MMTF fields as JSON, N, C-alpha, C and O atoms, coordinates in Angstrom:
{
  "mmtfVersion": "1.0.0",
  "mmtfProducer": "UNKNOWN",
  "numBonds": 527,
  "numAtoms": 528,
  "numGroups": 132,
  "numChains": 1,
  "numModels": 1,
  "chainsPerModel": [1],
  "groupsPerChain": [132],
  "chainIdList": ["A"],
  "bondAtomList": [4, 2, 8, 6, 12, 10, 16, 14, 20, 18, 24, 22, 28, 26, 32, 30, 36, 34, 40, 38, 44, 42, 48, 46, 52, 50, 56, 54, 60, 58, 64, 62, 68, 66, 72, 70, 76, 74, 80, 78, 84, 82, 88, 86, 92, 90, 96, 94, 100, 98, 104, 102, 108, 106, 112, 110, 116, 114, 120, 118, 124, 122, 128, 126, 132, 130, 136, 134, 140, 138, 144, 142, 148, 146, 152, 150, 156, 154, 160, 158, 164, 162, 168, 166, 172, 170, 176, 174, 180, 178, 184, 182, 188, 186, 192, 190, 196, 194, 200, 198, 204, 202, 208, 206, 212, 210, 216, 214, 220, 218, 224, 222, 228, 226, 232, 230, 236, 234, 240, 238, 244, 242, 248, 246, 252, 250, 256, 254, 260, 258, 264, 262, 268, 266, 272, 270, 276, 274, 280, 278, 284, 282, 288, 286, 292, 290, 296, 294, 300, 298, 304, 302, 308, 306, 312, 310, 316, 314, 320, 318, 324, 322, 328, 326, 332, 330, 336, 334, 340, 338, 344, 342, 348, 346, 352, 350, 356, 354, 360, 358, 364, 362, 368, 366, 372, 370, 376, 374, 380, 378, 384, 382, 388, 386, 392, 390, 396, 394, 400, 398, 404, 402, 408, 406, 412, 410, 416, 414, 420, 418, 424, 422, 428, 426, 432, 430, 436, 434, 440, 438, 444, 442, 448, 446, 452, 450, 456, 454, 460, 458, 464, 462, 468, 466, 472, 470, 476, 474, 480, 478, 484, 482, 488, 486, 492, 490, 496, 494, 500, 498, 504, 502, 508, 506, 512, 510, 516, 514, 520, 518, 524, 522],
  "bondOrderList": [1, 1, 1, 1, 1, 1, 1, 1, 1, 1, 1, 1, 1, 1, 1, 1, 1, 1, 1, 1, 1, 1, 1, 1, 1, 1, 1, 1, 1, 1, 1, 1, 1, 1, 1, 1, 1, 1, 1, 1, 1, 1, 1, 1, 1, 1, 1, 1, 1, 1, 1, 1, 1, 1, 1, 1, 1, 1, 1, 1, 1, 1, 1, 1, 1, 1, 1, 1, 1, 1, 1, 1, 1, 1, 1, 1, 1, 1, 1, 1, 1, 1, 1, 1, 1, 1, 1, 1, 1, 1, 1, 1, 1, 1, 1, 1, 1, 1, 1, 1, 1, 1, 1, 1, 1, 1, 1, 1, 1, 1, 1, 1, 1, 1, 1, 1, 1, 1, 1, 1, 1, 1, 1, 1, 1, 1, 1, 1, 1, 1, 1],
  "groupList": [{"groupName": "UNK", "atomNameList": ["N", "CA", "C", "O"], "elementList": ["N", "C", "C", "O"], "formalChargeList": [0, 0, 0, 0], "bondAtomList": [1, 0, 2, 1, 3, 2], "bondOrderList": [1, 1, 2], "singleLetterCode": "X", "chemCompType": "L-PEPTIDE LINKING"}],
  "groupTypeList": [0, 0, 0, 0, 0, 0, 0, 0, 0, 0, 0, 0, 0, 0, 0, 0, 0, 0, 0, 0, 0, 0, 0, 0, 0, 0, 0, 0, 0, 0, 0, 0, 0, 0, 0, 0, 0, 0, 0, 0, 0, 0, 0, 0, 0, 0, 0, 0, 0, 0, 0, 0, 0, 0, 0, 0, 0, 0, 0, 0, 0, 0, 0, 0, 0, 0, 0, 0, 0, 0, 0, 0, 0, 0, 0, 0, 0, 0, 0, 0, 0, 0, 0, 0, 0, 0, 0, 0, 0, 0, 0, 0, 0, 0, 0, 0, 0, 0, 0, 0, 0, 0, 0, 0, 0, 0, 0, 0, 0, 0, 0, 0, 0, 0, 0, 0, 0, 0, 0, 0, 0, 0, 0, 0, 0, 0, 0, 0, 0, 0, 0, 0],
  "groupIdList": [1, 2, 3, 4, 5, 6, 7, 8, 9, 10, 11, 12, 13, 14, 15, 16, 17, 18, 19, 20, 21, 22, 23, 24, 25, 26, 27, 28, 29, 30, 31, 32, 33, 34, 35, 36, 37, 38, 39, 40, 41, 42, 43, 44, 45, 46, 47, 48, 49, 50, 51, 52, 53, 54, 55, 56, 57, 58, 59, 60, 61, 62, 63, 64, 65, 66, 67, 68, 69, 70, 71, 72, 73, 74, 75, 76, 77, 78, 79, 80, 81, 82, 83, 84, 85, 86, 87, 88, 89, 90, 91, 92, 93, 94, 95, 96, 97, 98, 99, 100, 101, 102, 103, 104, 105, 106, 107, 108, 109, 110, 111, 112, 113, 114, 115, 116, 117, 118, 119, 120, 121, 122, 123, 124, 125, 126, 127, 128, 129, 130, 131, 132],
  "secStructList": [7, 7, 7, 7, 2, 2, 0, 0, 0, 0, 0, 2, 2, 2, 2, 2, 2, 2, 2, 6, 7, 2, 2, 2, 2, 2, 2, 2, 2, 2, 2, 7, 7, 2, 2, 2, 2, 2, 2, 2, 2, 2, 2, 6, 6, 7, 7, 7, 7, 2, 2, 2, 2, 2, 2, 2, 2, 2, 2, 2, 6, 7, 2, 2, 2, 2, 2, 2, 2, 2, 2, 2, 2, 2, 6, 7, 7, 2, 2, 2, 2, 2, 2, 2, 4, 4, 4, 7, 7, 1, 7, 3, 3, 3, 3, 3, 3, 6, 6, 7, 1, 1, 1, 7, 2, 2, 2, 2, 2, 2, 2, 2, 6, 6, 1, 1, 1, 3, 3, 3, 3, 3, 3, 6, 6, 7, 7, 6, 6, 6, 6, 7],
  "xCoordList": [5.704, 7.137, 7.558, 7.063, 8.458, 8.873, 9.579, 10.23, 9.44, 10.153, 11.651, 12.072, 12.455, 13.907, 14.268, 13.543, 15.378, 15.829, 15.883, 15.412, 16.448, 16.589, 15.229, 15.071, 14.248, 12.898, 12.35, 11.866, 12.434, 11.867, 12.526, 11.866, 13.806, 14.546, 14.434, 14.283, 14.508, 14.581, 13.29, 12.983, 12.547, 11.381, 10.086, 9.251, 9.914, 8.654, 8.209, 7.024, 9.114, 8.629, 7.948, 6.932, 8.503, 7.896, 6.569, 5.574, 6.558, 5.34, 4.247, 3.086, 4.604, 3.605, 2.932, 1.716, 3.689, 3.11, 2.191, 1.078, 2.653, 1.861, 0.617, -0.461, 0.764, -0.358, -1.504, -2.662, -1.193, -2.234, -2.977, -3.888, -2.59, -3.237, -4.426, -4.319, -5.534, -6.729, -6.52, -7.029, -5.777, -5.581, -4.913, -5.239, -3.987, -3.348, -4.376, -4.375, -5.243, -6.276, -7.197, -7.575, -7.559, -8.421, -7.698, -8.305, -6.401, -5.621, -5.495, -5.657, -5.209, -5.067, -6.366, -6.361, -7.477, -8.756, -9.148, -9.748, -8.81, -9.131, -8.298, -8.753, -7.079, -6.179, -6.421, -5.842, -7.269, -7.435, -8.364, -9.467, -7.92, -8.67, -8.525, -7.759, -9.244, -9.212, -7.821, -7.448, -7.042, -5.697, -4.784, -3.959, -4.917, -4.118, -4.53, -3.678, -5.822, -6.308, -5.747, -5.243, -5.832, -5.314, -3.801, -3.284, -3.096, -1.65, -1.272, -0.378, -1.948, -1.666, -1.971, -1.171, -3.124, -3.486, -2.515, -2.164, -2.082, -1.117, 0.213, 0.881, 0.595, 1.873, 1.891, 2.957, 0.734, 0.67, 0.977, 1.177, 1.015, 1.192, -0.112, -0.117, -1.209, -2.526, -3.22, -3.034, -4.021, -4.863, -6.31, -6.781, -7.001, -8.377, -9.344, -9.024, -10.53, -11.535, -12.043, -11.932, -12.592, -13.03, -13.978, -13.88, -14.89, -15.843, -15.137, -15.584, -14.048, -13.3, -12.488, -12.353, -11.952, -11.232, -12.183, -11.797, -13.417, -14.412, -14.694, -14.893, -14.714, -14.913, -13.737, -13.93, -12.515, -11.341, -11.394, -11.014, -11.858, -11.984, -12.881, -12.562, -13.988, -14.895, -14.199, -14.387, -13.396, -12.662, -11.594, -11.446, -10.853, -9.757, -10.252, -9.523, -11.466, -11.961, -12.716, -13.28, -12.735, -13.353, -12.27, -11.397, -12.32, -11.281, -11.321, -10.282, -12.5, -12.594, -11.876, -11.159, -12.072, -11.404, -9.905, -9.118, -9.499, -8.061, -7.426, -6.347, -8.086, -7.554, -7.465, -6.477, -8.478, -8.46, -7.315, -6.627, -7.1, -6.025, -4.659, -3.791, -4.467, -3.178, -2.891, -1.756, -3.908, -3.726, -3.401, -2.502, -4.131, -3.87, -2.422, -1.706, -2.006, -0.659, 0.413, 1.479, 0.152, 1.155, 1.296, 2.291, 0.315, 0.368, 0.966, 1.183, 1.235, 1.827, 3.24, 4.008, 3.568, 4.929, 5.41, 5.48, 5.74, 6.088, 7.355, 7.392, 8.398, 9.581, 9.244, 9.767, 8.385, 7.999, 7.167, 7.304, 6.314, 5.501, 6.392, 6.16, 7.403, 8.307, 8.986, 9.171, 9.355, 9.992, 9.069, 9.54, 7.77, 6.797, 6.401, 5.765, 6.764, 6.323, 6.67, 5.848, 7.84, 8.135, 7.152, 7.091, 6.392, 5.436, 4.043, 3.143, 3.858, 2.555, 2.299, 3.024, 1.264, 1.052, -0.075, -0.511, -0.539, -1.615, -1.124, -0.246, -1.679, -1.312, -1.696, -2.75, -0.835, -1.043, -0.694, 0.308, -1.537, -1.243, -1.074, -1.985, 0.085, 0.353, 0.194, 0.797, -0.617, -0.874, -0.313, -0.612, 0.495, 1.076, 0.992, 1.018, 0.892, 0.89, 2.311, 3.083, 2.668, 4.027, 4.37, 5.548, 3.366, 3.613, 3.506, 3.502, 3.417, 3.269, 4.506, 5.613, 4.309, 5.418, 5.572, 6.531, 4.648, 4.745, 5.387, 6.24, 4.98, 5.557, 5.86, 5.012, 7.074, 7.434, 7.33, 7.581, 6.957, 6.807, 8.07, 7.981, 9.223, 10.474, 10.6, 11.091, 10.158, 10.231, 9.244, 9.574, 8.048, 7.052, 7.527, 7.385, 8.086, 8.557, 9.724, 9.864, 10.554, 11.662, 11.119, 11.646, 10.066, 9.451, 8.754, 8.795, 8.118, 7.413, 8.366, 7.972, 9.607, 10.588, 10.845, 11.348, 10.514, 10.766, 9.544, 9.584, 8.459, 7.253, 7.141, 7.576, 6.562, 6.579, 5.678, 6.051, 4.522, 3.58, 2.964, 1.791, 3.789, 3.357, 3.476, 4.437, 2.472, 2.5, 2.446, 1.596, 3.339, 3.327, 2.806, 3.198, 1.916, 1.333, 1.563, 1.272, 2.091, 2.28, 1.203, 0.946, 0.577, -0.438, 0.187, 0.54, 0.319, 0.878, -0.033, -1.254, 0.569, -0.196, -0.867, -1.48, -0.767, -1.4, -0.484, 0.739, -1.074, -0.318, -0.635, -1.082, -0.407, -0.612, -2.066, -2.343, -2.985, -4.401, -4.944, -6.121, -4.115, -4.512, -5.703, -6.491, -5.841, -6.964, -8.311, -9.357, -8.28, -9.524, -9.853, -10.873],
  "yCoordList": [-4.993, -4.887, -3.492, -2.494, -3.419, -2.104, -1.286, -1.836, 0.024, 0.889, 0.847, 0.365, 1.345, 1.363, 2.115, 3.01, 1.743, 2.323, 3.853, 4.525, 4.392, 5.853, 6.537, 7.587, 5.938, 6.521, 6.456, 7.453, 5.268, 5.081, 6.0, 6.475, 6.25, 7.024, 8.539, 9.3, 8.972, 10.406, 11.033, 12.178, 10.305, 10.889, 10.608, 11.499, 9.384, 8.978, 9.874, 10.194, 10.292, 11.152, 12.429, 12.853, 13.035, 14.232, 13.883, 14.584, 12.805, 12.38, 12.063, 12.41, 11.413, 11.064, 12.302, 12.307, 13.335, 14.571, 15.211, 15.624, 15.292, 15.907, 15.076, 15.625, 13.753, 12.874, 12.989, 12.783, 13.31, 13.417, 14.753, 14.997, 15.594, 16.906, 16.855, 16.354, 17.365, 17.441, 18.235, 17.84, 19.357, 20.132, 19.337, 19.539, 18.437, 17.628, 16.733, 16.594, 16.134, 15.273, 16.079, 15.611, 17.282, 18.12, 18.507, 18.516, 18.83, 19.181, 17.978, 18.114, 16.814, 15.609, 15.276, 14.939, 15.366, 15.022, 16.05, 15.698, 17.321, 18.362, 18.19, 18.522, 17.67, 17.507, 16.208, 15.987, 15.361, 14.019, 14.006, 13.461, 14.597, 14.525, 13.146, 12.321, 12.891, 11.56, 11.196, 10.023, 12.184, 11.855, 11.451, 10.551, 12.103, 11.717, 10.326, 9.495, 10.081, 8.761, 7.685, 6.667, 7.902, 6.917, 6.752, 5.641, 7.839, 7.779, 6.954, 6.109, 7.199, 6.446, 4.964, 4.098, 4.687, 3.288, 2.621, 1.456, 3.33, 2.789, 2.48, 1.506, 3.31, 3.1, 1.818, 1.368, 1.23, -0.016, -1.235, -2.334, -1.035, -2.167, -2.906, -3.962, -2.349, -2.969, -2.397, -1.235, -3.242, -2.803, -3.03, -4.165, -1.937, -2.033, -1.579, -0.685, -2.188, -1.721, -0.331, 0.07, 0.384, 1.763, 1.897, 2.869, 0.949, 1.092, 1.036, 1.687, 0.272, 0.256, 1.539, 2.042, 2.066, 3.35, 4.437, 5.288, 4.408, 5.392, 5.272, 6.283, 4.049, 3.858, 4.435, 5.091, 4.186, 4.777, 6.301, 6.982, 6.831, 8.28, 8.838, 9.86, 8.17, 8.611, 8.561, 9.451, 7.522, 7.427, 8.514, 9.148, 8.723, 9.694, 11.121, 11.945, 11.423, 12.799, 13.052, 14.13, 12.084, 12.264, 12.62, 11.802, 13.838, 14.245, 13.378, 13.131, 12.921, 12.064, 10.739, 10.25, 10.164, 8.893, 9.1, 8.281, 10.182, 10.473, 10.614, 10.075, 11.332, 11.505, 10.166, 9.899, 9.323, 8.011, 7.151, 6.498, 7.139, 6.333, 6.856, 6.079, 8.174, 8.748, 8.491, 8.184, 8.615, 8.355, 6.89, 6.573, 5.989, 4.558, 4.234, 3.562, 4.719, 4.408, 5.037, 4.449, 6.205, 6.852, 6.141, 6.333, 5.329, 4.593, 3.197, 2.514, 2.766, 1.447, 1.417, 2.366, 0.33, 0.102, -1.197, -2.24, -1.111, -2.31, -2.998, -4.229, -2.27, -2.982, -3.855, -4.962, -3.369, -4.192, -5.392, -6.484, -5.181, -6.289, -7.379, -8.563, -6.993, -7.968, -8.818, -10.021, -8.196, -8.944, -10.015, -11.021, -9.802, -10.745, -11.858, -12.828, -11.736, -12.716, -14.164, -15.044, -14.457, -15.862, -16.468, -17.687, -15.615, -16.108, -16.357, -16.78, -16.103, -16.356, -17.863, -18.651, -18.248, -19.668, -20.303, -21.407, -19.647, -20.207, -20.351, -19.604, -21.298, -21.393, -20.094, -19.515, -19.654, -18.369, -18.52, -19.141, -17.943, -17.889, -16.433, -15.627, -16.091, -14.74, -14.724, -15.531, -13.803, -13.694, -12.374, -11.321, -12.428, -11.205, -11.204, -12.25, -10.015, -9.867, -9.702, -8.93, -10.416, -10.332, -8.94, -8.607, -8.122, -6.761, -5.72, -4.524, -6.149, -5.204, -4.317, -4.799, -3.025, -2.074, -1.441, -0.706, -1.711, -1.154, -2.138, -1.757, -3.395, -4.443, -5.639, -6.51, -5.675, -6.771, -8.137, -8.276, -9.138, -10.501, -10.994, -11.688, -10.647, -11.111, -10.627, -11.358, -9.398, -8.886, -9.607, -9.94, -9.844, -10.568, -11.989, -12.491, -12.629, -14.007, -14.083, -15.072, -13.06, -13.041, -12.988, -13.65, -12.2, -12.152, -13.469, -13.939, -14.057, -15.327, -16.417, -17.319, -16.333, -17.36, -17.428, -18.437, -16.388, -16.402, -16.858, -16.889, -17.211, -17.673, -19.185, -19.76, -19.835, -21.294, -22.013, -23.093, -21.478, -22.234, -21.312, -20.945, -20.941, -19.976, -20.561, -21.254, -20.259, -20.573, -19.254, -18.414, -19.057, -17.85, -18.196, -19.197, -17.347, -17.535, -16.266, -15.167, -16.417, -15.276, -15.323, -16.372, -14.176, -14.073, -13.343, -12.168, -14.04, -13.437, -12.311, -12.464, -11.186, -10.055, -9.221, -8.199, -9.629, -8.878, -7.807, -7.915, -6.781, -5.708, -5.681, -6.681, -4.544, -4.392, -4.646, -5.074, -4.385, -4.554, -5.858, -5.93, -6.878, -8.155, -8.765, -9.492, -8.484, -9.04, -8.508, -9.085, -7.417, -6.861, -7.425, -7.065],
  "zCoordList": [3.391, 3.179, 3.63, 3.106, 4.587, 5.082, 4.005, 3.116, 4.098, 3.156, 3.434, 4.485, 2.503, 2.715, 3.999, 4.433, 4.587, 5.853, 5.797, 6.714, 4.737, 4.633, 4.673, 5.297, 4.006, 4.04, 5.465, 6.001, 6.07, 7.403, 8.428, 9.352, 8.271, 9.258, 9.031, 9.987, 7.77, 7.489, 6.969, 7.299, 6.175, 5.52, 6.28, 6.428, 6.761, 7.379, 8.539, 8.627, 9.434, 10.531, 10.025, 10.577, 8.983, 8.404, 7.741, 7.924, 6.976, 6.281, 7.296, 7.082, 8.391, 9.403, 9.984, 10.177, 10.263, 10.797, 9.767, 10.093, 8.534, 7.469, 7.175, 6.947, 7.18, 6.834, 7.817, 7.454, 9.04, 10.063, 10.008, 10.8, 9.09, 9.023, 8.077, 6.958, 8.524, 7.699, 6.419, 5.37, 6.475, 5.243, 4.122, 2.952, 4.456, 3.411, 2.738, 1.515, 3.519, 2.943, 2.039, 0.965, 2.46, 1.62, 0.332, -0.739, 0.428, -0.753, -1.694, -2.907, -1.134, -1.954, -2.662, -3.845, -1.95, -2.575, -3.633, -4.649, -3.398, -4.379, -5.651, -6.745, -5.504, -6.65, -7.412, -8.476, -6.866, -7.423, -8.628, -8.568, -9.697, -10.951, -11.561, -11.062, -12.62, -13.228, -13.741, -13.717, -14.209, -14.7, -13.547, -13.705, -12.388, -11.222, -10.738, -10.423, -10.681, -10.262, -11.173, -10.699, -12.477, -13.428, -13.279, -13.403, -13.018, -12.855, -11.621, -11.686, -10.508, -9.277, -9.494, -9.141, -10.074, -10.307, -11.272, -11.084, -12.287, -13.241, -12.552, -12.897, -11.578, -10.886, -10.067, -9.648, -9.837, -9.077, -9.937, -9.42, -11.26, -12.159, -12.429, -13.062, -11.95, -12.126, -13.351, -13.713, -13.975, -15.091, -14.664, -14.591, -14.386, -13.916, -14.996, -15.78, -15.047, -15.996, -15.596, -14.437, -16.554, -16.326, -15.138, -14.388, -14.949, -13.841, -12.477, -11.533, -12.359, -11.1, -10.933, -9.818, -12.014, -11.945, -11.456, -10.655, -11.933, -11.496, -10.001, -9.327, -9.479, -8.042, -7.254, -6.23, -7.739, -7.091, -7.161, -6.208, -8.276, -8.424, -7.314, -6.706, -7.058, -5.988, -4.63, -3.8, -4.403, -3.131, -3.025, -1.981, -4.11, -4.096, -3.88, -3.329, -4.3, -4.191, -2.885, -2.7, -1.988, -0.67, 0.337, 0.626, 0.876, 1.831, 3.095, 3.707, 3.485, 4.676, 4.44, 5.312, 3.26, 2.955, 2.8, 3.273, 2.147, 2.011, 3.389, 3.633, 4.287, 5.635, 6.354, 7.038, 6.21, 6.865, 6.341, 7.127, 5.025, 4.438, 4.864, 5.262, 4.782, 5.177, 6.65, 7.016, 7.499, 8.929, 9.172, 9.951, 8.505, 8.66, 8.272, 9.014, 7.103, 6.637, 7.52, 7.705, 8.062, 8.907, 10.253, 10.953, 10.617, 11.879, 11.736, 12.737, 10.511, 10.324, 10.9, 10.741, 11.561, 12.054, 11.414, 12.064, 10.133, 9.377, 9.876, 9.891, 10.287, 10.812, 12.027, 12.154, 12.912, 14.069, 13.639, 14.189, 12.66, 12.15, 11.568, 11.81, 10.806, 10.198, 11.272, 11.089, 12.383, 13.473, 14.051, 14.581, 13.951, 14.504, 13.539, 13.951, 12.264, 11.27, 11.619, 11.364, 12.187, 12.519, 13.528, 13.686, 14.202, 15.194, 14.615, 15.34, 13.333, 12.705, 12.767, 12.161, 13.505, 13.803, 12.997, 13.32, 11.985, 11.159, 9.725, 9.294, 8.988, 7.568, 6.851, 7.115, 5.954, 5.28, 3.808, 3.451, 2.96, 1.532, 1.143, 1.331, 0.604, 0.125, -1.385, -2.093, -1.87, -3.3, -3.785, -3.223, -4.818, -5.381, -6.887, -7.536, -7.423, -8.873, -9.379, -8.81, -10.441, -10.975, -11.483, -11.614, -11.77, -12.235, -11.142, -11.434, -9.867, -8.751, -8.666, -8.426, -8.863, -8.815, -7.441, -7.207, -6.529, -5.186, -4.213, -3.411, -4.285, -3.432, -4.332, -4.524, -4.881, -5.788, -5.113, -3.916, -5.905, -5.389, -4.682, -3.669, -5.199, -4.584, -3.14, -2.28, -2.873, -1.503, -0.59, 0.549, -1.086, -0.308, -0.031, 1.084, -1.035, -0.859, 0.118, 0.838, 0.149, 1.115, 2.539, 3.433, 2.749, 4.074, 4.395, 5.532, 3.396, 3.605, 4.074, 4.813, 3.648, 4.007, 5.508, 6.001, 6.228, 7.672, 8.473, 9.703, 7.78, 8.471, 8.351, 7.353, 9.355, 9.389, 8.385, 7.929, 8.019, 7.176, 6.129, 6.213, 5.131, 4.131, 2.732, 2.401, 1.928, 0.511, -0.235, 0.059, -1.194, -2.013, -3.399, -3.999, -3.893, -5.216, -6.013, -5.54, -7.234, -8.144, -9.219, -9.811, -9.463, -10.5, -11.697, -11.6, -12.807, -14.02, -14.489, -14.536, -14.834, -15.342, -14.274, -14.586, -13.023, -11.931, -11.392, -11.486, -10.832, -10.189, -8.704, -8.143, -8.067, -6.628, -6.232, -5.112, -7.146, -6.85, -7.423, -7.776, -7.521, -8.121, -7.389, -7.994, -6.122, -5.35, -5.841, -5.543, -6.587, -7.102, -8.466, -9.053]
}
């Protein structure tokens, strides 16, 4: 789901430049204490068991992984992807958590409506990381 127009137009270009910098990844990984990890995971609307939070903690504190994630996200062109959705020619099932605070089910379902063969499934009590 693309970010709001104002973000994409005014904020994203700056974020993309910063995200591609190695120092930002090192700073982010250095700041990723357990309270920050828990805060980020909580913001997704997901409830993960402690052992999964610990795995995320290991990922968050790796500057190489932080740099890879920031670079990947800064290269996404979601508005162009949305334009291509009507051309998806295979059956698709979209699964979303009803508690997802990052990509609400309603937004995903609105995009699904423009694709030819899509089934949307809502998972009660799930958040952004419902697939886990």
